[in-house]
């Protein structure tokens, strides 16, 4: 997981700029997937449940797939640079 400064806007900008990793709700697959848990997988939580689980506005969850690590590193770097 990544905790991005700037909250939800930064998290959404990061997800929008990924080129290899795909923004997806389900984190099961062979490809690298990323999501914003507060608005997807855990959207039914109350604010108290978010706090207890450590789910913040800037949290991005990643499930690493079978792509080459250098390609993923480059993808994450360019998305971070973009925000």
PDB file of C-alpha atoms in Angstrom:
ATOM      1  CA  UNK A   1       0.000   0.000   0.000  1.00  0.00           C
ATOM      2  CA  UNK A   2       0.979   3.595  -0.559  1.00  0.00           C
ATOM      3  CA  UNK A   3      -0.042   6.539   1.598  1.00  0.00           C
ATOM      4  CA  UNK A   4      -0.025   9.640  -0.578  1.00  0.00           C
ATOM      5  CA  UNK A   5       0.137  13.176   0.767  1.00  0.00           C
ATOM      6  CA  UNK A   6      -2.756  15.150  -0.623  1.00  0.00           C
ATOM      7  CA  UNK A   7      -5.488  12.667   0.257  1.00  0.00           C
ATOM      8  CA  UNK A   8      -8.119  11.519  -2.194  1.00  0.00           C
ATOM      9  CA  UNK A   9      -7.165  13.943  -5.012  1.00  0.00           C
ATOM     10  CA  UNK A  10      -3.555  12.719  -4.924  1.00  0.00           C
ATOM     11  CA  UNK A  11      -4.640   9.070  -4.780  1.00  0.00           C
ATOM     12  CA  UNK A  12      -6.952   9.493  -7.776  1.00  0.00           C
ATOM     13  CA  UNK A  13      -4.277  11.416  -9.727  1.00  0.00           C
ATOM     14  CA  UNK A  14      -1.777   8.640  -9.027  1.00  0.00           C
ATOM     15  CA  UNK A  15      -4.206   5.938 -10.191  1.00  0.00           C
ATOM     16  CA  UNK A  16      -5.024   7.953 -13.320  1.00  0.00           C
ATOM     17  CA  UNK A  17      -1.351   8.229 -14.258  1.00  0.00           C
ATOM     18  CA  UNK A  18      -0.473   4.537 -13.949  1.00  0.00           C
ATOM     19  CA  UNK A  19       0.287   3.007 -17.331  1.00  0.00           C
ATOM     20  CA  UNK A  20       1.081  -0.628 -16.474  1.00  0.00           C
ATOM     21  CA  UNK A  21      -0.766  -1.187 -13.209  1.00  0.00           C
ATOM     22  CA  UNK A  22      -4.518  -1.129 -13.735  1.00  0.00           C
ATOM     23  CA  UNK A  23      -7.046   0.612 -11.498  1.00  0.00           C
ATOM     24  CA  UNK A  24      -9.381  -2.155 -10.361  1.00  0.00           C
ATOM     25  CA  UNK A  25     -11.693  -2.980  -7.485  1.00  0.00           C
ATOM     26  CA  UNK A  26     -10.711  -6.652  -7.309  1.00  0.00           C
ATOM     27  CA  UNK A  27      -7.092  -7.274  -6.397  1.00  0.00           C
ATOM     28  CA  UNK A  28      -6.910 -10.847  -7.696  1.00  0.00           C
ATOM     29  CA  UNK A  29      -5.167 -11.596 -10.975  1.00  0.00           C
ATOM     30  CA  UNK A  30      -1.792 -12.001 -12.647  1.00  0.00           C
ATOM     31  CA  UNK A  31      -1.534  -8.332 -13.610  1.00  0.00           C
ATOM     32  CA  UNK A  32      -0.614  -5.563 -11.201  1.00  0.00           C
ATOM     33  CA  UNK A  33      -3.731  -3.876  -9.898  1.00  0.00           C
ATOM     34  CA  UNK A  34      -4.273  -0.790  -7.752  1.00  0.00           C
ATOM     35  CA  UNK A  35      -7.312   0.689  -6.049  1.00  0.00           C
ATOM     36  CA  UNK A  36      -8.500   3.407  -3.686  1.00  0.00           C
ATOM     37  CA  UNK A  37     -10.015   1.311  -0.860  1.00  0.00           C
ATOM     38  CA  UNK A  38     -11.958   4.163   0.730  1.00  0.00           C
ATOM     39  CA  UNK A  39     -14.121   4.553  -2.396  1.00  0.00           C
ATOM     40  CA  UNK A  40     -14.091   0.948  -3.633  1.00  0.00           C
ATOM     41  CA  UNK A  41     -13.450  -2.196  -1.596  1.00  0.00           C
ATOM     42  CA  UNK A  42     -14.232  -0.617   1.792  1.00  0.00           C
ATOM     43  CA  UNK A  43     -16.705   2.087   0.749  1.00  0.00           C
ATOM     44  CA  UNK A  44     -19.340   0.731   3.129  1.00  0.00           C
ATOM     45  CA  UNK A  45     -17.232   1.462   6.207  1.00  0.00           C
ATOM     46  CA  UNK A  46     -18.116   4.182   8.678  1.00  0.00           C
ATOM     47  CA  UNK A  47     -15.547   6.868   9.491  1.00  0.00           C
ATOM     48  CA  UNK A  48     -14.802   5.025  12.731  1.00  0.00           C
ATOM     49  CA  UNK A  49     -14.181   1.768  10.844  1.00  0.00           C
ATOM     50  CA  UNK A  50     -11.901   3.598   8.384  1.00  0.00           C
ATOM     51  CA  UNK A  51      -9.890   4.959  11.299  1.00  0.00           C
ATOM     52  CA  UNK A  52      -9.683   1.573  13.017  1.00  0.00           C
ATOM     53  CA  UNK A  53      -8.520  -0.097   9.802  1.00  0.00           C
ATOM     54  CA  UNK A  54      -6.024   2.659   8.937  1.00  0.00           C
ATOM     55  CA  UNK A  55      -7.798   3.456   5.669  1.00  0.00           C
ATOM     56  CA  UNK A  56      -7.183   7.100   4.814  1.00  0.00           C
ATOM     57  CA  UNK A  57      -8.152   9.323   1.896  1.00  0.00           C
ATOM     58  CA  UNK A  58      -4.632   9.014   0.466  1.00  0.00           C
ATOM     59  CA  UNK A  59      -4.343   5.227   0.706  1.00  0.00           C
ATOM     60  CA  UNK A  60      -3.763   3.293  -2.522  1.00  0.00           C
ATOM     61  CA  UNK A  61      -3.699  -0.493  -2.299  1.00  0.00           C
ATOM     62  CA  UNK A  62      -1.577  -2.455  -4.767  1.00  0.00           C
ATOM     63  CA  UNK A  63      -1.523  -6.116  -5.706  1.00  0.00           C
ATOM     64  CA  UNK A  64       1.698  -6.843  -7.588  1.00  0.00           C
ATOM     65  CA  UNK A  65       1.407  -9.102 -10.605  1.00  0.00           C
ATOM     66  CA  UNK A  66       3.868 -10.880 -12.855  1.00  0.00           C
ATOM     67  CA  UNK A  67       5.226  -7.862 -14.741  1.00  0.00           C
ATOM     68  CA  UNK A  68       8.948  -7.197 -14.522  1.00  0.00           C
ATOM     69  CA  UNK A  69       9.782  -5.253 -11.381  1.00  0.00           C
ATOM     70  CA  UNK A  70      11.730  -2.628 -13.317  1.00  0.00           C
ATOM     71  CA  UNK A  71       8.688  -1.881 -15.475  1.00  0.00           C
ATOM     72  CA  UNK A  72       6.516  -1.529 -12.392  1.00  0.00           C
ATOM     73  CA  UNK A  73       9.071   0.674 -10.654  1.00  0.00           C
ATOM     74  CA  UNK A  74       9.169   2.953 -13.697  1.00  0.00           C
ATOM     75  CA  UNK A  75       5.374   3.044 -13.807  1.00  0.00           C
ATOM     76  CA  UNK A  76       5.075   3.981 -10.148  1.00  0.00           C
ATOM     77  CA  UNK A  77       7.834   6.572 -10.432  1.00  0.00           C
ATOM     78  CA  UNK A  78       6.229   8.301 -13.416  1.00  0.00           C
ATOM     79  CA  UNK A  79       2.818   8.319 -11.705  1.00  0.00           C
ATOM     80  CA  UNK A  80       4.327   9.796  -8.538  1.00  0.00           C
ATOM     81  CA  UNK A  81       6.221  12.389 -10.586  1.00  0.00           C
ATOM     82  CA  UNK A  82       2.966  13.349 -12.306  1.00  0.00           C
ATOM     83  CA  UNK A  83       1.270  14.216  -9.032  1.00  0.00           C
TER      84      UNK A  83
END
